[in-house]
Amino acid sequence: MPDVNFIQEILLIGAAIFLSFTVFICLMRAALGPRFSDRIIAASMTGTQIILLISVLAVTVGEDYLADICLIYAVISFLSIVVLGRSVIEKKEGNEL
């Protein structure tokens, strides 16, 4: 019977590699996106994927403090997307911040 911990570590490393690849793709979309709204969505997706990557790292390494870092990053990511969205709305209405 195969070792469950070994299989779990292989799956978590595979998930980390896949998430790293998708973060790179989303960063490319954020840099190249034709519209500003595409860039905001790509930045939001990148933040979500980095949160997942930190969570996978926390499970792989077994450190509890990484979950706290993950939550802090989630709040910062959310606030940055709200500020970017507000700037788009202000720009669309013609008002300057």
mmCIF file of N, CA and C in Angstrom:
data_model
loop_
_atom_site.group_PDB
_atom_site.id
_atom_site.type_symbol
_atom_site.label_atom_id
_atom_site.label_comp_id
_atom_site.label_asym_id
_atom_site.label_seq_id
_atom_site.Cartn_x
_atom_site.Cartn_y
_atom_site.Cartn_z
ATOM 1 N N MET A 1 0.842 -1.179 0.000
ATOM 2 C CA MET A 1 0.000 0.000 0.000
ATOM 3 C C MET A 1 0.890 1.245 0.000
ATOM 4 N N PRO A 2 0.589 2.221 -0.887
ATOM 5 C CA PRO A 2 1.443 3.414 -0.969
ATOM 6 C C PRO A 2 1.298 4.295 0.271
ATOM 7 N N ASP A 3 2.353 5.025 0.526
ATOM 8 C CA ASP A 3 2.371 5.939 1.666
ATOM 9 C C ASP A 3 1.478 7.148 1.369
ATOM 10 N N VAL A 4 0.526 7.409 2.255
ATOM 11 C CA VAL A 4 -0.445 8.482 2.038
ATOM 12 C C VAL A 4 0.228 9.847 2.119
ATOM 13 N N ASN A 5 1.172 10.016 3.029
ATOM 14 C CA ASN A 5 1.854 11.311 3.162
ATOM 15 C C ASN A 5 2.659 11.644 1.915
ATOM 16 N N PHE A 6 3.280 10.637 1.313
ATOM 17 C CA PHE A 6 4.049 10.864 0.088
ATOM 18 C C PHE A 6 3.129 11.293 -1.051
ATOM 19 N N ILE A 7 1.996 10.638 -1.183
ATOM 20 C CA ILE A 7 1.038 10.997 -2.235
ATOM 21 C C ILE A 7 0.480 12.395 -1.999
ATOM 22 N N GLN A 8 0.206 12.726 -0.740
ATOM 23 C CA GLN A 8 -0.303 14.051 -0.407
ATOM 24 C C GLN A 8 0.730 15.128 -0.759
ATOM 25 N N GLU A 9 1.984 14.903 -0.450
ATOM 26 C CA GLU A 9 3.016 15.881 -0.778
ATOM 27 C C GLU A 9 3.190 16.040 -2.279
ATOM 28 N N ILE A 10 3.111 14.952 -3.022
ATOM 29 C CA ILE A 10 3.221 15.034 -4.483
ATOM 30 C C ILE A 10 2.056 15.844 -5.054
ATOM 31 N N LEU A 11 0.847 15.612 -4.557
ATOM 32 C CA LEU A 11 -0.318 16.364 -5.035
ATOM 33 C C LEU A 11 -0.217 17.847 -4.680
ATOM 34 N N LEU A 12 0.262 18.156 -3.482
ATOM 35 C CA LEU A 12 0.382 19.550 -3.077
ATOM 36 C C LEU A 12 1.469 20.269 -3.879
ATOM 37 N N ILE A 13 2.562 19.583 -4.166
ATOM 38 C CA ILE A 13 3.602 20.187 -4.995
ATOM 39 C C ILE A 13 3.086 20.390 -6.416
ATOM 40 N N GLY A 14 2.337 19.433 -6.934
ATOM 41 C CA GLY A 14 1.725 19.591 -8.259
ATOM 42 C C GLY A 14 0.750 20.760 -8.291
ATOM 43 N N ALA A 15 -0.035 20.916 -7.231
ATOM 44 C CA ALA A 15 -0.970 22.041 -7.158
ATOM 45 C C ALA A 15 -0.213 23.367 -7.089
ATOM 46 N N ALA A 16 0.889 23.412 -6.361
ATOM 47 C CA ALA A 16 1.685 24.636 -6.268
ATOM 48 C C ALA A 16 2.288 24.995 -7.619
ATOM 49 N N ILE A 17 2.761 24.001 -8.361
ATOM 50 C CA ILE A 17 3.320 24.261 -9.687
ATOM 51 C C ILE A 17 2.234 24.761 -10.634
ATOM 52 N N PHE A 18 1.059 24.140 -10.601
ATOM 53 C CA PHE A 18 -0.054 24.566 -11.446
ATOM 54 C C PHE A 18 -0.490 25.986 -11.102
ATOM 55 N N LEU A 19 -0.593 26.306 -9.805
ATOM 56 C CA LEU A 19 -0.990 27.654 -9.403
ATOM 57 C C LEU A 19 0.055 28.687 -9.807
ATOM 58 N N SER A 20 1.324 28.320 -9.720
ATOM 59 C CA SER A 20 2.382 29.244 -10.151
ATOM 60 C C SER A 20 2.261 29.543 -11.638
ATOM 61 N N PHE A 21 1.970 28.527 -12.418
ATOM 62 C CA PHE A 21 1.800 28.711 -13.852
ATOM 63 C C PHE A 21 0.602 29.614 -14.150
ATOM 64 N N THR A 22 -0.507 29.394 -13.468
ATOM 65 C CA THR A 22 -1.695 30.213 -13.716
ATOM 66 C C THR A 22 -1.513 31.642 -13.213
ATOM 67 N N VAL A 23 -0.743 31.841 -12.143
ATOM 68 C CA VAL A 23 -0.437 33.202 -11.686
ATOM 69 C C VAL A 23 0.345 33.938 -12.769
ATOM 70 N N PHE A 24 1.296 33.251 -13.384
ATOM 71 C CA PHE A 24 2.072 33.858 -14.459
ATOM 72 C C PHE A 24 1.165 34.249 -15.627
ATOM 73 N N ILE A 25 0.238 33.390 -15.981
ATOM 74 C CA ILE A 25 -0.691 33.693 -17.079
ATOM 75 C C ILE A 25 -1.571 34.893 -16.728
ATOM 76 N N CYS A 26 -2.060 34.957 -15.493
ATOM 77 C CA CYS A 26 -2.900 36.090 -15.086
ATOM 78 C C CYS A 26 -2.104 37.391 -15.033
ATOM 79 N N LEU A 27 -0.830 37.308 -14.656
ATOM 80 C CA LEU A 27 0.002 38.512 -14.670
ATOM 81 C C LEU A 27 0.228 39.002 -16.099
ATOM 82 N N MET A 28 0.359 38.069 -17.023
ATOM 83 C CA MET A 28 0.473 38.467 -18.427
ATOM 84 C C MET A 28 -0.811 39.155 -18.892
ATOM 85 N N ARG A 29 -1.965 38.622 -18.493
ATOM 86 C CA ARG A 29 -3.241 39.238 -18.864
ATOM 87 C C ARG A 29 -3.366 40.619 -18.226
ATOM 88 N N ALA A 30 -2.874 40.766 -17.005
ATOM 89 C CA ALA A 30 -2.933 42.069 -16.345
ATOM 90 C C ALA A 30 -2.044 43.084 -17.051
ATOM 91 N N ALA A 31 -0.931 42.637 -17.586
ATOM 92 C CA ALA A 31 -0.029 43.552 -18.286
ATOM 93 C C ALA A 31 -0.497 43.840 -19.708
ATOM 94 N N LEU A 32 -1.074 42.852 -20.374
ATOM 95 C CA LEU A 32 -1.418 42.986 -21.788
ATOM 96 C C LEU A 32 -2.891 43.270 -22.057
ATOM 97 N N GLY A 33 -3.731 43.154 -21.027
ATOM 98 C CA GLY A 33 -5.172 43.257 -21.231
ATOM 99 C C GLY A 33 -5.573 44.480 -22.023
ATOM 100 N N PRO A 34 -6.452 44.317 -22.993
ATOM 101 C CA PRO A 34 -6.793 45.459 -23.843
ATOM 102 C C PRO A 34 -7.577 46.546 -23.102
ATOM 103 N N ARG A 35 -8.375 46.168 -22.142
ATOM 104 C CA ARG A 35 -9.169 47.153 -21.396
ATOM 105 C C ARG A 35 -8.715 47.182 -19.943
ATOM 106 N N PHE A 36 -9.024 48.278 -19.287
ATOM 107 C CA PHE A 36 -8.654 48.421 -17.882
ATOM 108 C C PHE A 36 -9.434 47.451 -17.003
ATOM 109 N N SER A 37 -10.670 47.155 -17.394
ATOM 110 C CA SER A 37 -11.468 46.203 -16.615
ATOM 111 C C SER A 37 -10.864 44.801 -16.676
ATOM 112 N N ASP A 38 -10.285 44.430 -17.819
ATOM 113 C CA ASP A 38 -9.590 43.144 -17.919
ATOM 114 C C ASP A 38 -8.405 43.094 -16.964
ATOM 115 N N ARG A 39 -7.726 44.204 -16.838
ATOM 116 C CA ARG A 39 -6.578 44.262 -15.943
ATOM 117 C C ARG A 39 -6.997 44.148 -14.478
ATOM 118 N N ILE A 40 -8.122 44.755 -14.129
ATOM 119 C CA ILE A 40 -8.606 44.657 -12.752
ATOM 120 C C ILE A 40 -9.016 43.222 -12.432
ATOM 121 N N ILE A 41 -9.711 42.574 -13.346
ATOM 122 C CA ILE A 41 -10.126 41.184 -13.135
ATOM 123 C C ILE A 41 -8.910 40.279 -13.035
ATOM 124 N N ALA A 42 -7.906 40.507 -13.876
ATOM 125 C CA ALA A 42 -6.690 39.694 -13.815
ATOM 126 C C ALA A 42 -5.945 39.917 -12.502
ATOM 127 N N ALA A 43 -5.938 41.151 -12.000
ATOM 128 C CA ALA A 43 -5.297 41.417 -10.708
ATOM 129 C C ALA A 43 -6.048 40.719 -9.577
ATOM 130 N N SER A 44 -7.366 40.705 -9.660
ATOM 131 C CA SER A 44 -8.160 40.002 -8.652
ATOM 132 C C SER A 44 -7.909 38.496 -8.695
ATOM 133 N N MET A 45 -7.852 37.949 -9.893
ATOM 134 C CA MET A 45 -7.572 36.515 -10.033
ATOM 135 C C MET A 45 -6.173 36.172 -9.531
ATOM 136 N N THR A 46 -5.217 37.038 -9.804
ATOM 137 C CA THR A 46 -3.855 36.816 -9.326
ATOM 138 C C THR A 46 -3.813 36.809 -7.804
ATOM 139 N N GLY A 47 -4.520 37.743 -7.189
ATOM 140 C CA GLY A 47 -4.576 37.777 -5.731
ATOM 141 C C GLY A 47 -5.194 36.514 -5.149
ATOM 142 N N THR A 48 -6.256 36.046 -5.764
ATOM 143 C CA THR A 48 -6.913 34.825 -5.297
ATOM 144 C C THR A 48 -6.000 33.616 -5.447
ATOM 145 N N GLN A 49 -5.300 33.539 -6.560
ATOM 146 C CA GLN A 49 -4.403 32.407 -6.775
ATOM 147 C C GLN A 49 -3.203 32.446 -5.839
ATOM 148 N N ILE A 50 -2.715 33.623 -5.508
ATOM 149 C CA ILE A 50 -1.614 33.712 -4.554
ATOM 150 C C ILE A 50 -2.090 33.317 -3.170
ATOM 151 N N ILE A 51 -3.315 33.656 -2.825
ATOM 152 C CA ILE A 51 -3.883 33.212 -1.550
ATOM 153 C C ILE A 51 -3.946 31.691 -1.506
ATOM 154 N N LEU A 52 -4.387 31.083 -2.600
ATOM 155 C CA LEU A 52 -4.407 29.619 -2.676
ATOM 156 C C LEU A 52 -3.002 29.032 -2.589
ATOM 157 N N LEU A 53 -2.054 29.674 -3.227
ATOM 158 C CA LEU A 53 -0.673 29.199 -3.202
ATOM 159 C C LEU A 53 -0.088 29.262 -1.793
ATOM 160 N N ILE A 54 -0.379 30.321 -1.066
ATOM 161 C CA ILE A 54 0.078 30.419 0.319
ATOM 162 C C ILE A 54 -0.597 29.350 1.173
ATOM 163 N N SER A 55 -1.871 29.078 0.917
ATOM 164 C CA SER A 55 -2.581 28.034 1.665
ATOM 165 C C SER A 55 -1.983 26.655 1.412
ATOM 166 N N VAL A 56 -1.670 26.369 0.147
ATOM 167 C CA VAL A 56 -1.038 25.096 -0.189
ATOM 168 C C VAL A 56 0.328 24.994 0.479
ATOM 169 N N LEU A 57 1.062 26.098 0.497
ATOM 170 C CA LEU A 57 2.360 26.116 1.158
ATOM 171 C C LEU A 57 2.216 25.882 2.657
ATOM 172 N N ALA A 58 1.165 26.459 3.252
ATOM 173 C CA ALA A 58 0.937 26.265 4.681
ATOM 174 C C ALA A 58 0.659 24.801 5.008
ATOM 175 N N VAL A 59 -0.106 24.138 4.162
ATOM 176 C CA VAL A 59 -0.394 22.724 4.395
ATOM 177 C C VAL A 59 0.844 21.870 4.160
ATOM 178 N N THR A 60 1.606 22.193 3.111
ATOM 179 C CA THR A 60 2.799 21.411 2.787
ATOM 180 C C THR A 60 3.859 21.522 3.871
ATOM 181 N N VAL A 61 4.124 22.745 4.308
ATOM 182 C CA VAL A 61 5.168 22.968 5.303
ATOM 183 C C VAL A 61 4.673 22.634 6.711
ATOM 184 N N GLY A 62 3.388 22.840 6.951
ATOM 185 C CA GLY A 62 2.818 22.548 8.260
ATOM 186 C C GLY A 62 2.978 23.676 9.257
ATOM 187 N N GLU A 63 3.126 24.900 8.763
ATOM 188 C CA GLU A 63 3.268 26.063 9.637
ATOM 189 C C GLU A 63 1.937 26.803 9.725
ATOM 190 N N ASP A 64 1.526 27.108 10.947
ATOM 191 C CA ASP A 64 0.233 27.750 11.159
ATOM 192 C C ASP A 64 0.245 29.247 10.853
ATOM 193 N N TYR A 65 1.399 29.894 11.019
ATOM 194 C CA TYR A 65 1.447 31.336 10.805
ATOM 195 C C TYR A 65 1.198 31.711 9.345
ATOM 196 N N LEU A 66 1.400 30.786 8.419
ATOM 197 C CA LEU A 66 1.140 31.080 7.008
ATOM 198 C C LEU A 66 -0.350 31.292 6.736
ATOM 199 N N ALA A 67 -1.206 30.693 7.549
ATOM 200 C CA ALA A 67 -2.652 30.931 7.401
ATOM 201 C C ALA A 67 -2.984 32.378 7.765
ATOM 202 N N ASP A 68 -2.303 32.922 8.777
ATOM 203 C CA ASP A 68 -2.514 34.325 9.136
ATOM 204 C C ASP A 68 -2.037 35.253 8.022
ATOM 205 N N ILE A 69 -0.897 34.925 7.430
ATOM 206 C CA ILE A 69 -0.381 35.709 6.312
ATOM 207 C C ILE A 69 -1.358 35.654 5.139
ATOM 208 N N CYS A 70 -1.942 34.486 4.934
ATOM 209 C CA CYS A 70 -2.918 34.312 3.859
ATOM 210 C C CYS A 70 -4.142 35.210 4.077
ATOM 211 N N LEU A 71 -4.631 35.275 5.291
ATOM 212 C CA LEU A 71 -5.791 36.127 5.589
ATOM 213 C C LEU A 71 -5.460 37.608 5.427
ATOM 214 N N ILE A 72 -4.283 38.010 5.870
ATOM 215 C CA ILE A 72 -3.874 39.405 5.716
ATOM 216 C C ILE A 72 -3.756 39.757 4.233
ATOM 217 N N TYR A 73 -3.169 38.859 3.460
ATOM 218 C CA TYR A 73 -3.050 39.097 2.025
ATOM 219 C C TYR A 73 -4.422 39.176 1.361
ATOM 220 N N ALA A 74 -5.366 38.380 1.829
ATOM 221 C CA ALA A 74 -6.724 38.421 1.267
ATOM 222 C C ALA A 74 -7.375 39.775 1.517
ATOM 223 N N VAL A 75 -7.207 40.320 2.701
ATOM 224 C CA VAL A 75 -7.788 41.629 3.008
ATOM 225 C C VAL A 75 -7.132 42.715 2.163
ATOM 226 N N ILE A 76 -5.809 42.679 2.051
ATOM 227 C CA ILE A 76 -5.103 43.678 1.255
ATOM 228 C C ILE A 76 -5.502 43.576 -0.215
ATOM 229 N N SER A 77 -5.619 42.374 -0.723
ATOM 230 C CA SER A 77 -6.014 42.176 -2.109
ATOM 231 C C SER A 77 -7.426 42.704 -2.351
ATOM 232 N N PHE A 78 -8.327 42.423 -1.433
ATOM 233 C CA PHE A 78 -9.702 42.907 -1.569
ATOM 234 C C PHE A 78 -9.746 44.428 -1.577
ATOM 235 N N LEU A 79 -9.028 45.043 -0.664
ATOM 236 C CA LEU A 79 -9.040 46.505 -0.595
ATOM 237 C C LEU A 79 -8.417 47.135 -1.840
ATOM 238 N N SER A 80 -7.383 46.525 -2.375
ATOM 239 C CA SER A 80 -6.781 47.083 -3.591
ATOM 240 C C SER A 80 -7.739 47.005 -4.777
ATOM 241 N N ILE A 81 -8.493 45.926 -4.874
ATOM 242 C CA ILE A 81 -9.463 45.801 -5.969
ATOM 243 C C ILE A 81 -10.598 46.805 -5.792
ATOM 244 N N VAL A 82 -11.012 47.049 -4.561
ATOM 245 C CA VAL A 82 -12.059 48.044 -4.307
ATOM 246 C C VAL A 82 -11.569 49.435 -4.698
ATOM 247 N N VAL A 83 -10.332 49.768 -4.359
ATOM 248 C CA VAL A 83 -9.786 51.080 -4.716
ATOM 249 C C VAL A 83 -9.656 51.214 -6.231
ATOM 250 N N LEU A 84 -9.190 50.166 -6.909
ATOM 251 C CA LEU A 84 -9.097 50.222 -8.368
ATOM 252 C C LEU A 84 -10.478 50.364 -9.007
ATOM 253 N N GLY A 85 -11.457 49.642 -8.478
ATOM 254 C CA GLY A 85 -12.818 49.762 -8.999
ATOM 255 C C GLY A 85 -13.391 51.146 -8.794
ATOM 256 N N ARG A 86 -13.104 51.714 -7.641
ATOM 257 C CA ARG A 86 -13.589 53.070 -7.373
ATOM 258 C C ARG A 86 -12.946 54.077 -8.321
ATOM 259 N N SER A 87 -11.664 53.880 -8.615
ATOM 260 C CA SER A 87 -11.004 54.808 -9.535
ATOM 261 C C SER A 87 -11.581 54.689 -10.944
ATOM 262 N N VAL A 88 -11.981 53.490 -11.343
ATOM 263 C CA VAL A 88 -12.614 53.313 -12.652
ATOM 264 C C VAL A 88 -13.957 54.019 -12.688
ATOM 265 N N ILE A 89 -14.729 53.898 -11.627
ATOM 266 C CA ILE A 89 -16.036 54.554 -11.569
ATOM 267 C C ILE A 89 -15.868 56.072 -11.592
ATOM 268 N N GLU A 90 -14.903 56.582 -10.823
ATOM 269 C CA GLU A 90 -14.665 58.026 -10.818
ATOM 270 C C GLU A 90 -14.203 58.513 -12.190
ATOM 271 N N LYS A 91 -13.378 57.735 -12.846
ATOM 272 C CA LYS A 91 -12.883 58.122 -14.167
ATOM 273 C C LYS A 91 -14.029 58.105 -15.186
ATOM 274 N N LYS A 92 -14.933 57.130 -15.067
ATOM 275 C CA LYS A 92 -16.052 57.030 -15.995
ATOM 276 C C LYS A 92 -17.019 58.183 -15.811
ATOM 277 N N GLU A 93 -17.204 58.617 -14.585
ATOM 278 C CA GLU A 93 -18.115 59.722 -14.318
ATOM 279 C C GLU A 93 -17.478 61.076 -14.637
ATOM 280 N N GLY A 94 -16.173 61.086 -14.851
ATOM 281 C CA GLY A 94 -15.491 62.335 -15.187
ATOM 282 C C GLY A 94 -14.957 63.081 -13.986
ATOM 283 N N ASN A 95 -15.110 62.519 -12.809
ATOM 284 C CA ASN A 95 -14.597 63.166 -11.600
ATOM 285 C C ASN A 95 -13.187 62.669 -11.336
ATOM 286 N N GLU A 96 -12.374 63.537 -10.842
ATOM 287 C CA GLU A 96 -11.018 63.163 -10.467
ATOM 288 C C GLU A 96 -10.984 62.921 -8.955
ATOM 289 N N LEU A 97 -10.116 62.013 -8.541
ATOM 290 C CA LEU A 97 -9.994 61.726 -7.105
ATOM 291 C C LEU A 97 -9.331 62.856 -6.448
#
